[in-house]
Coordinates of C-alpha atoms and ligand atoms in Angstrom, one line a residue:
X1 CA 23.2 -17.4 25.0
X2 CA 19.7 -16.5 24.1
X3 CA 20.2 -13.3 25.5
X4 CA 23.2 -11.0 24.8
X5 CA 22.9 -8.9 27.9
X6 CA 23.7 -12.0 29.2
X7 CA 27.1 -12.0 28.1
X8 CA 29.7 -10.2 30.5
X9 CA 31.8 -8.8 27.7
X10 CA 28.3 -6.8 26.4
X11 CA 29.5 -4.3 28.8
X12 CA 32.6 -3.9 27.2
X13 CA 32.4 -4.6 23.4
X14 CA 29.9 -3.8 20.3
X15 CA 26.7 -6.2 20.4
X16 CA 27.8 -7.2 16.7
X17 CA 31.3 -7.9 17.6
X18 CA 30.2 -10.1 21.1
X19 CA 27.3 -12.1 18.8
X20 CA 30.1 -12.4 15.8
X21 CA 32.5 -14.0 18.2
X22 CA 30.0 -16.6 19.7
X23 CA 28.5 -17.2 16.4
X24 CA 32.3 -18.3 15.2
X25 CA 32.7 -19.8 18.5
X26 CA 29.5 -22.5 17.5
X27 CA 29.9 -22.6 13.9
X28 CA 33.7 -21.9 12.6
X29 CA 34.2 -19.5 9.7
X30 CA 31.0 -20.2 7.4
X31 CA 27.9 -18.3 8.9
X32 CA 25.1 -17.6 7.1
X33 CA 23.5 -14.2 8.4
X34 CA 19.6 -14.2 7.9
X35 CA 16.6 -11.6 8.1
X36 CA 13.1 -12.1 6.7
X37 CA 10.8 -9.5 5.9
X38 CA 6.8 -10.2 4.4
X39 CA 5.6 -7.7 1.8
X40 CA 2.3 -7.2 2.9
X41 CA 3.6 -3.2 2.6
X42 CA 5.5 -0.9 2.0
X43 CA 9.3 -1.7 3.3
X44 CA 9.1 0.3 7.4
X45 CA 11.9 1.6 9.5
X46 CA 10.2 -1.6 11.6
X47 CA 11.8 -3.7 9.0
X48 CA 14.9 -1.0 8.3
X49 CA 16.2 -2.1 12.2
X50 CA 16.3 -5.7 11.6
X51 CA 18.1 -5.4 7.9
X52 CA 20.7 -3.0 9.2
X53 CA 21.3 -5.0 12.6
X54 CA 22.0 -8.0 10.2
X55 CA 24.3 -5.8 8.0
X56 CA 26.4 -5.1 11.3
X57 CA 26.7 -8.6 12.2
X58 CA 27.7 -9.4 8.7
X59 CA 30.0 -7.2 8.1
X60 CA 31.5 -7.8 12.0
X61 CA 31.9 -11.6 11.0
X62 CA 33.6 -10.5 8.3
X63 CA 36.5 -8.8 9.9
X64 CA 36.6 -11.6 12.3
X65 CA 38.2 -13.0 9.3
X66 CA 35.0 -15.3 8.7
X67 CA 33.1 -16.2 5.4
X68 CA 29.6 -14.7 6.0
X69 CA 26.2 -14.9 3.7
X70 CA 23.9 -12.2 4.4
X71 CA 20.1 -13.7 3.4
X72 CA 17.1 -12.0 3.2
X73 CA 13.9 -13.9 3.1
X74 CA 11.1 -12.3 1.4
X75 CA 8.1 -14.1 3.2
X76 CA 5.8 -13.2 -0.5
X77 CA 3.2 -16.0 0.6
X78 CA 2.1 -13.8 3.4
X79 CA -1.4 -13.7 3.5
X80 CA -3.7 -10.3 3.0
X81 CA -5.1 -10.1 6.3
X82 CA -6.6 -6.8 5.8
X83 CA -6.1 -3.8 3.6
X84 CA -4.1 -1.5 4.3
X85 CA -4.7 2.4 5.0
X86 CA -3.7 3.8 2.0
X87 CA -5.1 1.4 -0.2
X88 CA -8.4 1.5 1.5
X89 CA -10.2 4.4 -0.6
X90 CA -9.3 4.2 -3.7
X91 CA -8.7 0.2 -3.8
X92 CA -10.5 -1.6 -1.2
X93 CA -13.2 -3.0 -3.3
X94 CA -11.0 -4.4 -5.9
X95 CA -8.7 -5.9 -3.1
X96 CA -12.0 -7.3 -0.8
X97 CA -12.0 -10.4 -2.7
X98 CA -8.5 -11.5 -1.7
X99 CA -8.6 -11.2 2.1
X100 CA -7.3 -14.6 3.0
X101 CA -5.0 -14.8 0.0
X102 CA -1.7 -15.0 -0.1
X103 CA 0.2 -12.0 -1.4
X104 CA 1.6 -13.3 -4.3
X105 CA -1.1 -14.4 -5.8
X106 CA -3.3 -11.3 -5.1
X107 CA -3.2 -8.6 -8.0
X108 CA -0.8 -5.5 -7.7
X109 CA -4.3 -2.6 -7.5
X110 CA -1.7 -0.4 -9.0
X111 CA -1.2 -2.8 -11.9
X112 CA 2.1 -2.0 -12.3
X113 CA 3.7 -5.0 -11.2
X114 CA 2.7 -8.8 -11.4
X115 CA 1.4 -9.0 -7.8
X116 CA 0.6 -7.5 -5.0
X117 CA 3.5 -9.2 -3.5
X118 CA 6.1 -7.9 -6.2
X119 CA 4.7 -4.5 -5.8
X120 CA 6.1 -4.0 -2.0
X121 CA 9.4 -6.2 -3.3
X122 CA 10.5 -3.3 -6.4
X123 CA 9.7 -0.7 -3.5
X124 CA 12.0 -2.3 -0.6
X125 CA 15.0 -3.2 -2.1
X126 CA 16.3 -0.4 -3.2
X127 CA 15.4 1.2 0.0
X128 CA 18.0 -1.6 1.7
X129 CA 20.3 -0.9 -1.1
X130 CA 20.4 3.3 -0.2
X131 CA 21.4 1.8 3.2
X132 CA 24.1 -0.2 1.7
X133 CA 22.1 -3.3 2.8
X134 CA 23.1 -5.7 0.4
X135 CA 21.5 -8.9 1.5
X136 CA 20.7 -12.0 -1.3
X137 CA 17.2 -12.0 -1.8
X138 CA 15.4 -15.3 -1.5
X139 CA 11.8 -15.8 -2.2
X140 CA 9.4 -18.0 0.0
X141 CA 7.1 -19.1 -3.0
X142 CA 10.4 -20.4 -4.8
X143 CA 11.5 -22.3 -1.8
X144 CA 8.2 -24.0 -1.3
X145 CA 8.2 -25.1 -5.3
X146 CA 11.7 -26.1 -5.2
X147 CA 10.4 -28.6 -2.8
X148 CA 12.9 -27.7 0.4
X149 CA 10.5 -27.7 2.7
X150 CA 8.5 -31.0 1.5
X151 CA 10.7 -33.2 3.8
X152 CA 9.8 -31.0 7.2
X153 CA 5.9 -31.4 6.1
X154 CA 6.8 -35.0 6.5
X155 CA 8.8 -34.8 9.8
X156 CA 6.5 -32.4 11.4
X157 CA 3.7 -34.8 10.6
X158 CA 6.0 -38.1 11.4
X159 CA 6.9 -36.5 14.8
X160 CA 3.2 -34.6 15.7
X161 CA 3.3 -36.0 18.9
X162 CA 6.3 -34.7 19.9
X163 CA 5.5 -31.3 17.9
X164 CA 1.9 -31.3 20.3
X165 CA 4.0 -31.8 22.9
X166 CA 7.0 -29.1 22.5
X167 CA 3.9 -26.8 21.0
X168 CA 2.3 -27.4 24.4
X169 CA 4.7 -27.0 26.3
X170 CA 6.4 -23.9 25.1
X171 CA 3.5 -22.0 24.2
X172 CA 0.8 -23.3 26.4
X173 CA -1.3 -24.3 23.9
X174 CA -1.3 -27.0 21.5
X175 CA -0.5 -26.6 18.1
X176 CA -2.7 -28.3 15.9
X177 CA -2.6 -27.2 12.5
X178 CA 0.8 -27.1 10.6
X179 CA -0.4 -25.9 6.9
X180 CA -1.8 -23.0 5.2
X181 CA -3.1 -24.9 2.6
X182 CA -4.6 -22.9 -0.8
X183 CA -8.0 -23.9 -1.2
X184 CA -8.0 -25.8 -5.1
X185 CA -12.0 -24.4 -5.5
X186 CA -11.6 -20.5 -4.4
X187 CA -7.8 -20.2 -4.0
X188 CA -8.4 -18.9 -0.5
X189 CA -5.1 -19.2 1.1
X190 CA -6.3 -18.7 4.9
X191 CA -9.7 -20.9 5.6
X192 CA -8.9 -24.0 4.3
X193 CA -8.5 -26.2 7.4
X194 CA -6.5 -30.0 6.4
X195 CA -8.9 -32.4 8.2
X196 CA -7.3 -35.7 7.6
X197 CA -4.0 -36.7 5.8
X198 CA -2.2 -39.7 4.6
X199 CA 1.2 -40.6 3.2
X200 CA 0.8 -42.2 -0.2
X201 CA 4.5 -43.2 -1.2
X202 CA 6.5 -40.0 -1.0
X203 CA 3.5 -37.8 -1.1
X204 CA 0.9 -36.2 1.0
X205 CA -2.6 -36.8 0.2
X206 CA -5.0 -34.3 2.6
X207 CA -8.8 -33.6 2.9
X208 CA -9.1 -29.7 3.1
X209 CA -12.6 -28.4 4.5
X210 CA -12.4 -24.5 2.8
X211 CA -13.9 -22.8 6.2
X212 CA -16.9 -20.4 5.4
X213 CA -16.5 -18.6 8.9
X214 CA -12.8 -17.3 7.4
X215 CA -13.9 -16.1 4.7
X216 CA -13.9 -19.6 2.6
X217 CA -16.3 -21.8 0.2
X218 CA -17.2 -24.3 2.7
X219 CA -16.0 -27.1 0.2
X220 CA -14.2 -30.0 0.8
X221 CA -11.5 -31.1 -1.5
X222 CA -9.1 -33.7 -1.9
X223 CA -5.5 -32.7 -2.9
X224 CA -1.8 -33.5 -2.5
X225 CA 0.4 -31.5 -0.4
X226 CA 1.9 -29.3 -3.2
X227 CA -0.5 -29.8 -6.0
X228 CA -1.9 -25.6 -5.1
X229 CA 0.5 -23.0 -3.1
X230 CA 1.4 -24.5 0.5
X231 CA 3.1 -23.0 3.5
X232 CA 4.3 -24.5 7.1
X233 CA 2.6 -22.5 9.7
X234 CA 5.2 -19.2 10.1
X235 CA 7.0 -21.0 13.7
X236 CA 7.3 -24.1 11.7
X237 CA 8.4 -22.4 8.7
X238 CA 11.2 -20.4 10.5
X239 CA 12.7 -23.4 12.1
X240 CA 12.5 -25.4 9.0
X241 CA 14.2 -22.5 6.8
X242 CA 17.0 -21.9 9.3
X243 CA 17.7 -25.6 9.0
X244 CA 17.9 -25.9 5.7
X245 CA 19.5 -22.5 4.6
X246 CA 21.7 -23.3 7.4
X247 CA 21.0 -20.4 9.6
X248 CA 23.7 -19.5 11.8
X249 CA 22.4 -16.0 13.3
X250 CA 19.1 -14.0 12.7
X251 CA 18.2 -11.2 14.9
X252 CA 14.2 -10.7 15.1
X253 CA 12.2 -7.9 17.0
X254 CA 12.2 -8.5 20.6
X255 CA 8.5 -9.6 20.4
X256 CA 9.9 -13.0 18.8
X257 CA 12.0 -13.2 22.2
X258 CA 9.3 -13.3 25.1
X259 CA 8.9 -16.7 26.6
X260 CA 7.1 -19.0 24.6
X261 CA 7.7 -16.7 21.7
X262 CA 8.6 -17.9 18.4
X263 CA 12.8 -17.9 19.3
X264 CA 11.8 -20.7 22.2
X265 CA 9.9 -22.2 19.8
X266 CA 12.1 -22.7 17.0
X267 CA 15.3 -23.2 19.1
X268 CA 13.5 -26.4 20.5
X269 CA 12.3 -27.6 16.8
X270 CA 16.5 -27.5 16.2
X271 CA 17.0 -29.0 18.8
X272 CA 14.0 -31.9 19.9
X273 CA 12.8 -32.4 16.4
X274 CA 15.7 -31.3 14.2
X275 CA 17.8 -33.4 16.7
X276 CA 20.8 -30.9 16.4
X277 CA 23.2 -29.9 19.0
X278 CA 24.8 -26.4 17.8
X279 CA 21.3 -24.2 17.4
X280 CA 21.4 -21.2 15.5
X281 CA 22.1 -17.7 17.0
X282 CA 18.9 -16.1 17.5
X283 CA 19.3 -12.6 18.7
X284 CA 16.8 -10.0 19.6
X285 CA 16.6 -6.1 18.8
X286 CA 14.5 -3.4 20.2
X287 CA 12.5 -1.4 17.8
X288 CA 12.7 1.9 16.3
X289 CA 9.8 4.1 17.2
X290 CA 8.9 6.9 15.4
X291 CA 7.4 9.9 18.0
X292 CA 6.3 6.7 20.4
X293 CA 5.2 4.9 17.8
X294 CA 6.2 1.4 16.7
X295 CA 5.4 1.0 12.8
X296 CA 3.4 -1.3 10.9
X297 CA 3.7 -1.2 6.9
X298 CA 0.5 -3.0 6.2
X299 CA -1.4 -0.1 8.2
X300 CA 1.3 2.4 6.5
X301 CA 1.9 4.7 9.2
X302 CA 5.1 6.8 9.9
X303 CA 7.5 7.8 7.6
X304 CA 8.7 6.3 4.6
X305 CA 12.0 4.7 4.5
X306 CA 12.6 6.4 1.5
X307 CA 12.7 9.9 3.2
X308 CA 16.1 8.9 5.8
X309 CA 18.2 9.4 2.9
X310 CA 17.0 13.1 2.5
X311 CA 17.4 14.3 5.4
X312 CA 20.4 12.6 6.8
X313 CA 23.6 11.3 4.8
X314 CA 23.0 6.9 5.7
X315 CA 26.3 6.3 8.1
X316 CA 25.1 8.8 10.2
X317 CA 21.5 7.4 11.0
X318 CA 23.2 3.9 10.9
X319 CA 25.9 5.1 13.2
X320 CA 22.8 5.9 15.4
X321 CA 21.2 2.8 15.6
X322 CA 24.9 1.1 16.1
X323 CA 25.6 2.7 18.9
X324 CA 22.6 1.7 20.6
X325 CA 22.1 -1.0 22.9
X326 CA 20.9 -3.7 21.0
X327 CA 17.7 -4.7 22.8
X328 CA 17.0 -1.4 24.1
X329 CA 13.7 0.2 21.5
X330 CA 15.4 3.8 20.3
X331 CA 12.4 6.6 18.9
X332 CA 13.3 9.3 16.1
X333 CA 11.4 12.3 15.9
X334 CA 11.5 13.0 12.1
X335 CA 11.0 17.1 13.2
X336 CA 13.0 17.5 15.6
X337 CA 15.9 14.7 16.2
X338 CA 17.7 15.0 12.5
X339 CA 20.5 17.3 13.5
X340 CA 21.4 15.7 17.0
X341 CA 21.9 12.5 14.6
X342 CA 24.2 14.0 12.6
X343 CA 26.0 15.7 15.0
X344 CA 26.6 12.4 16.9
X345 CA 28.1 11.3 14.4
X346 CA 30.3 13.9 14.0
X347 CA 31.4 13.5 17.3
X348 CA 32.3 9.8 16.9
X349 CA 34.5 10.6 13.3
X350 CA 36.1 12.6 15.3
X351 CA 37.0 10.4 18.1
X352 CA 37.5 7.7 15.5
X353 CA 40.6 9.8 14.0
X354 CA 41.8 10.9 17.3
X355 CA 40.5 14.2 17.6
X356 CA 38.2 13.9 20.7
X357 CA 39.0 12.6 23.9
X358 CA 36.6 10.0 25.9
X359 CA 37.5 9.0 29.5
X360 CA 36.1 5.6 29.3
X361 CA 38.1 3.2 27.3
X362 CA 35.0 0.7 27.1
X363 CA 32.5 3.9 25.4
X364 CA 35.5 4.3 23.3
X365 CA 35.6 1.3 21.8
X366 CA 31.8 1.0 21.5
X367 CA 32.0 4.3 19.4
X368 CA 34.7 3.7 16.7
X369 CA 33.7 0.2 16.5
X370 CA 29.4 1.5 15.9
X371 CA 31.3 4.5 13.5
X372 CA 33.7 1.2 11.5
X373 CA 30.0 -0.7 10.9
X374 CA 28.6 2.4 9.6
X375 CA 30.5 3.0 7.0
X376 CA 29.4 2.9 3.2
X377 CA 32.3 3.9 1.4
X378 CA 35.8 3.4 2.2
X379 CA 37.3 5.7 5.4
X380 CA 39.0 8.6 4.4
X381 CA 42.8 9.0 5.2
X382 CA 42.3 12.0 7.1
X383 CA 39.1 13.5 9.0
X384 CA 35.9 15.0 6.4
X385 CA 35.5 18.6 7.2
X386 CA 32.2 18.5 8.9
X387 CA 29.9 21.6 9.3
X388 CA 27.7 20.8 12.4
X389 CA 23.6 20.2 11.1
X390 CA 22.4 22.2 13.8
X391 CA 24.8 25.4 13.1
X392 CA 24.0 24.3 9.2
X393 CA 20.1 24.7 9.3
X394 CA 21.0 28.2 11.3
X395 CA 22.7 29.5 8.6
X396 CA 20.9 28.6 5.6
X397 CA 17.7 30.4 7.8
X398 CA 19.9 33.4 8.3
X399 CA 21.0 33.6 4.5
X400 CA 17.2 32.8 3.7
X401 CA 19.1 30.0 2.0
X402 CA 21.2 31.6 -0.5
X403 CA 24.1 28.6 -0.8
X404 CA 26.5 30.9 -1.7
X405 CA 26.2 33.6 1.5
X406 CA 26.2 30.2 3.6
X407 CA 29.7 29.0 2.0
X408 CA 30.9 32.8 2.5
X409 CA 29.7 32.8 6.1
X410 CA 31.0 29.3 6.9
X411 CA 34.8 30.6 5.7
X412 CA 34.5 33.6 7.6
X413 CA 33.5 31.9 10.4
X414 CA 36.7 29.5 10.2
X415 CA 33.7 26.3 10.1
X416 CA 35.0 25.8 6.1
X417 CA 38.1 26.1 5.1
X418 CA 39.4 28.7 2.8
X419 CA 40.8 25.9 0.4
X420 CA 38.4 23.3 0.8
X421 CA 39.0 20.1 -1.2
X422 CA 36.8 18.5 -3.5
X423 CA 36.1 15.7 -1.5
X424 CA 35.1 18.0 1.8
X425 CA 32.9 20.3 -0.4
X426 CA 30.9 17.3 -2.1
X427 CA 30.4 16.2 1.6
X428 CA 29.1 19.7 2.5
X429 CA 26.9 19.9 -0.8
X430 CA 25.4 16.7 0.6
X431 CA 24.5 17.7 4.1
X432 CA 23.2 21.2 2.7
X433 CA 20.7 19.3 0.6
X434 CA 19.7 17.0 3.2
X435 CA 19.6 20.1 5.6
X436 CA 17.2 22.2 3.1
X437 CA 15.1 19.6 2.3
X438 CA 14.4 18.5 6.2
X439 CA 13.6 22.2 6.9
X440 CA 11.0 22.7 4.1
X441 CA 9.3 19.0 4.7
X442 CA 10.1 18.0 8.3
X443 CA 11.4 20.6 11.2
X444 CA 9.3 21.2 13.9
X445 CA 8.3 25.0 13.8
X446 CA 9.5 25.8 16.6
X447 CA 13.2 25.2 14.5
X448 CA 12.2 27.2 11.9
X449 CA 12.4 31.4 11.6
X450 CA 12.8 34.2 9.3
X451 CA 14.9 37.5 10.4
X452 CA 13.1 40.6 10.7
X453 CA 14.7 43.4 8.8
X454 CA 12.8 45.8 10.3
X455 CA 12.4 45.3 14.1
X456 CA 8.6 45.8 14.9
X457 CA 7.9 48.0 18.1
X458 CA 4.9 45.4 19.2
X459 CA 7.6 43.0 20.0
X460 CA 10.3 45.3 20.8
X461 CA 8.8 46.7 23.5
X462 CA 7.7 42.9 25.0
X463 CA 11.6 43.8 26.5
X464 CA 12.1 46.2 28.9
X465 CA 14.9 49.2 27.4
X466 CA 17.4 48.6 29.7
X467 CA 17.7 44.9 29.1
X468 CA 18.6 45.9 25.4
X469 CA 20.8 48.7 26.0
X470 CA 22.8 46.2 28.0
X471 CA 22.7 43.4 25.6
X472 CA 23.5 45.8 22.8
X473 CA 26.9 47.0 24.6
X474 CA 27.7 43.3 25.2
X475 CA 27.5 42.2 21.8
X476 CA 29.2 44.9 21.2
X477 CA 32.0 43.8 23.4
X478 CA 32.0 40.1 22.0
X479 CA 36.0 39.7 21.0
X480 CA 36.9 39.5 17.7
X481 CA 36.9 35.7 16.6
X482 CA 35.0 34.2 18.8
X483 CA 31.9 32.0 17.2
X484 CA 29.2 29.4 18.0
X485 CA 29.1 28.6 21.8
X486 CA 31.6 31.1 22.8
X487 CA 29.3 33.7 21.8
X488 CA 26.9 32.4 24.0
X489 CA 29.1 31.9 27.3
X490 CA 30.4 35.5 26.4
X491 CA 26.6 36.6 26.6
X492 CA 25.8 35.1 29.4
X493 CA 29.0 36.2 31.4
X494 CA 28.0 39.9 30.4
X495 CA 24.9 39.5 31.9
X496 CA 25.7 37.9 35.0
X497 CA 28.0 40.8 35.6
X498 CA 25.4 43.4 35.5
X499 CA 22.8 41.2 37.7
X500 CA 20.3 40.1 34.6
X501 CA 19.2 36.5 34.3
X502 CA 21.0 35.3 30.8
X503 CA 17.5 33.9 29.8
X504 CA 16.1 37.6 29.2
X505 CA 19.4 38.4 27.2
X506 CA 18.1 35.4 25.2
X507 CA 14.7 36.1 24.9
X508 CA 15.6 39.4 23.5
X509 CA 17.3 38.5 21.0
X510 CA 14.5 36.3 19.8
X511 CA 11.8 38.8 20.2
X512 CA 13.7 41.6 18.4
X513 CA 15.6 39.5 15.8
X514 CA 13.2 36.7 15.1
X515 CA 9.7 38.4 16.3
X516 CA 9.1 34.9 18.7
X517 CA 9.8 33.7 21.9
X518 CA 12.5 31.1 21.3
X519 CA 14.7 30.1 18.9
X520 CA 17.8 28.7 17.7
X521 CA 21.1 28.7 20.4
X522 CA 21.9 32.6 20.8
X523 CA 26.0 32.4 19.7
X524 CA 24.8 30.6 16.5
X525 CA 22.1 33.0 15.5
X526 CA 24.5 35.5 16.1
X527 CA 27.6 34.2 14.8
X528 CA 25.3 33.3 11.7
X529 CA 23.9 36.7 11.3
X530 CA 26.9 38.3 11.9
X531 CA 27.9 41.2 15.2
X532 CA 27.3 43.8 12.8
X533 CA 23.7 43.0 11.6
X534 CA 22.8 42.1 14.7
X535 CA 23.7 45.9 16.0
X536 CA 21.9 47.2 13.1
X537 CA 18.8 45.9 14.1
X538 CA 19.1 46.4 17.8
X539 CA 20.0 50.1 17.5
X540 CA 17.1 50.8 15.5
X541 CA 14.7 48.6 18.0
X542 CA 16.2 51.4 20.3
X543 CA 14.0 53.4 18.6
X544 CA 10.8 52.1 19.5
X545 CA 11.2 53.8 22.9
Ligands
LIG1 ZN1 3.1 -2.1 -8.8
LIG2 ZN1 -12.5 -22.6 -0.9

């Protein structure tokens, strides 16, 4: 099962708990969970899907009742292949030299850190660790000095007519070259090119010719394998690792799943060259996009993993990508998507403690089983008290974000309770931060507004008089504790009963009370605002007539 659509139950159960049960299925209780990330950059949301996709699986293993390592391989003998945007200006001279290097042995420009390697490392792990992605870090360089992969060198080269052949055959094209091989005379990690070999008792001897067209010194040298820094060609070096770590799952982006991709690859290495029967579990996920775009840390675009926890408390952007279909690629709009996040999540805490009905037992499941893996800390007994992020960043607009107005308005408005507990109210401090801080550094404009105390006549006549003397006797007619959406079906009844089209009821509102076109959903605004203030201001707009 290469594939996990593939399985019938997919349609039924959570991707994690369908790829836990076949992993258990192959392999028994001891799985080793594995993810691999190259620090050529700083840590993406790119490299935050494939971390937190392992944690689900993990953790889903785990209440299968199985024993489950959760590895992450930090692939620090990358190699520079070019330098990234924002090193560019201030540090491309000093890092020109080292194109064709590998990353751990190029210097950290920032000096703050041994390499240029470590540098990425200190940043990205406490980024997993916000997430509550605890994997065990291993490190490529260590692996290759502790000598675990000497004995595939030797296999790979025992068995290179089989490896041209399964190269060939998967791929189309014929691997030749097995090694990155550091060059002894320039340290050049990426031109050296091994043009002969030979095994000289348990050793490697090979000729390296340091290629001048790749940046190299065009010397030849004689070395043996392992006498500079050495690395199996990344296909060969996945398939190698998995073996030895014993690998029983890894999910990779979907690019590693297209035929003759490196997940063909490798499964035939376990199985025509490894000679192994059970092969590993190599899933695929889609990507996260970011406004279309799929991320790249080396080139350092998008947003910064360390901004998610900001703006939105972790479960809930985890619950996100949980309860999404596994392969399927899912794109966040940083300025616009935040609050729909949270208030899916909402939505699925509720359902989780019975609160919300769903029709469809199989969405059901899905749900509380996506809301379960998101978890960071341990469930509550009884439901949080949740105020809704959208009706949130309303508010604190409203009460041009005095904390203490929004608390007063949220009681009033029944949203917080009177006697809140200390648990509920840290949770609320926690979204209001998150909630403030998104607004000032990340909402589209078009989310963002300021009341008008003073209605100006420019805009107050943009609506004709009539329109507003109607909408002001229907706000005036709202009923007495009704809030949020009600408002706005209240609203939009009124005005279907004397003939207007709701929208320019709407679009009053906004013109008068926020001096723009749009704006945020009607009952909120005015529920956040308050009936009374809201008549204020239209009875004076009256005046511009
Ligand atoms: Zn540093
Ligand atoms: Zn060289």
């Amino acid at each position: 099962m290469n594939h996990i659509e593939e399985n019938e139950e997919y349609a039924f159960k959570h991707w994690a708990t369908v790829i836990s049960e076949e992993a258990i299925k192959r392999f028994g209780n001891e799985q080793v969970v594995a993810t691999g990330w190259a620090p050529s950059g700083y840590y993406h949301v790119g490299n935050f899907k494939e971390a937190v996709t392992c944690r689900a699986i993990q953790r889903e293993l785990i209440n299968l009742g199985a024993d489950s390592q959760y590895i992450l391989n930090i692939d620090d003998v990358d190699t520079l292949d070019k330098i990234p945007a924002f090193f560019k200006k201030d540090y491309g001279k000093m890092l020109h030299p080292y194109l064709g290097h590998a990353i751990n042995k190029v210097l950290d420009p920032l000096g703050c850190h041994d390499s240029y390697a470590d540098h990425f490392i200190a940043d990205g792990l406490p980024r997993m660790n916000e997430f509550d992605v605890n994997p065990e870090p291993i490190h490529s360089s260590k692996l290759y000095l502790e000598g675990k992969y000497d004995k595939y060198a030797k296999l790979f080269l025992e068995k290179k007519e089989e490896m041209f052949e399964l190269t060939e055959r998967i791929t189309g094209s014929r691997m030749e070259d097995f090694f990155l091989i550091q060059c002894p005379e320039c340290q050049n990690f990426a031109a050296p090119k091994m043009i002969d070999y030979e095994f000289v008792k348990n050793k490697i001897r090979v000729k390296l010719l340091c290629r001048r067209e790749n940046r190299g010194c065009g010397k030849e040298s004689t070395i043996f394998l392992g006498d500079t820094q050495w690395k199996l060609k990344w296909r060969l070096d996945w398939a190698a690792r998995q073996d030895f770590l014993g690998v029983t799952v890894e999910s990779s982006g979907k690019d590693h799943g297209v035929a003759g991709g490196s997940i063909d690859s490798s499964l035939a290495m376990h199985k025509d060259i490894f000679n192994k029967d059970k092969l590993p579990l190599l899933v695929q996920h889609g990507f996260l996009t970011f406004g279309g775009k799929k991320l790249s840390g080396s080139t350092g675009s998008g947003m910064p993993v360390s901004e998610f926890p900001k703006i939105l408390e972790p479960q809930t952007f985890l619950y996100k990508i949980y309860r999404h279909n596994l392969r399927t690629d899912f794109d966040f709009k940083a300025d616009y998507d935040v609050p729909s996040v949270a208030s899916e999540y909402d939505r699925a805490e509720e359902l989780f403690y019975g609160e919300e009905e769903i029709e469809h037992l199989k969405t059901r499941e899905k749900t509380v089983k996506a809301y379960e893996l998101a978890q960071i800390d341990e469930k509550p007994i009884k439901k949080p008290v949740r105020v809704d992020y959208g009706h949130l960043v309303t508010v604190m607009q409203v009460c041009m974000f005095d904390k203490e107005q929004v608390v007063q308005k949220l009681i009033k408005g029944n949203i917080l309770p009177k006697d809140i507990s200390k648990y509920d109210m840290d949770l609320f401090n926690e979204r209001y931060e998150k909630a403030k801080y998104w607004i000032e550094n990340f909402a589209n404009e078009n989310l963002k507004f300021k009341i008008v105390d003073d209605p100006r006549c420019d805009d107050v006549k943009k609506v004709e008089k009539k329109i507003l003397e109607q909408l002001l006797s229907a706000i005036k007619e709202i009923p007495e504790g009704y809030h949020g959406d009600d408002i706005t079906q209240d609203l939009y009844n009124s005005a279907k009963a004397v003939d207007f089209k709701p929208t320019l009821f709407f679009k009053a509102i906004y013109r008068i009370i926020l001096g723009r076109k749009s704006g945020p959903r009607a009952g909120t605004l005015i529920d956040a605002l308050g009936k009374d203030e809201i008549i204020r201001i239209l009875e004076k707009a009256l005046d511009c007539y």
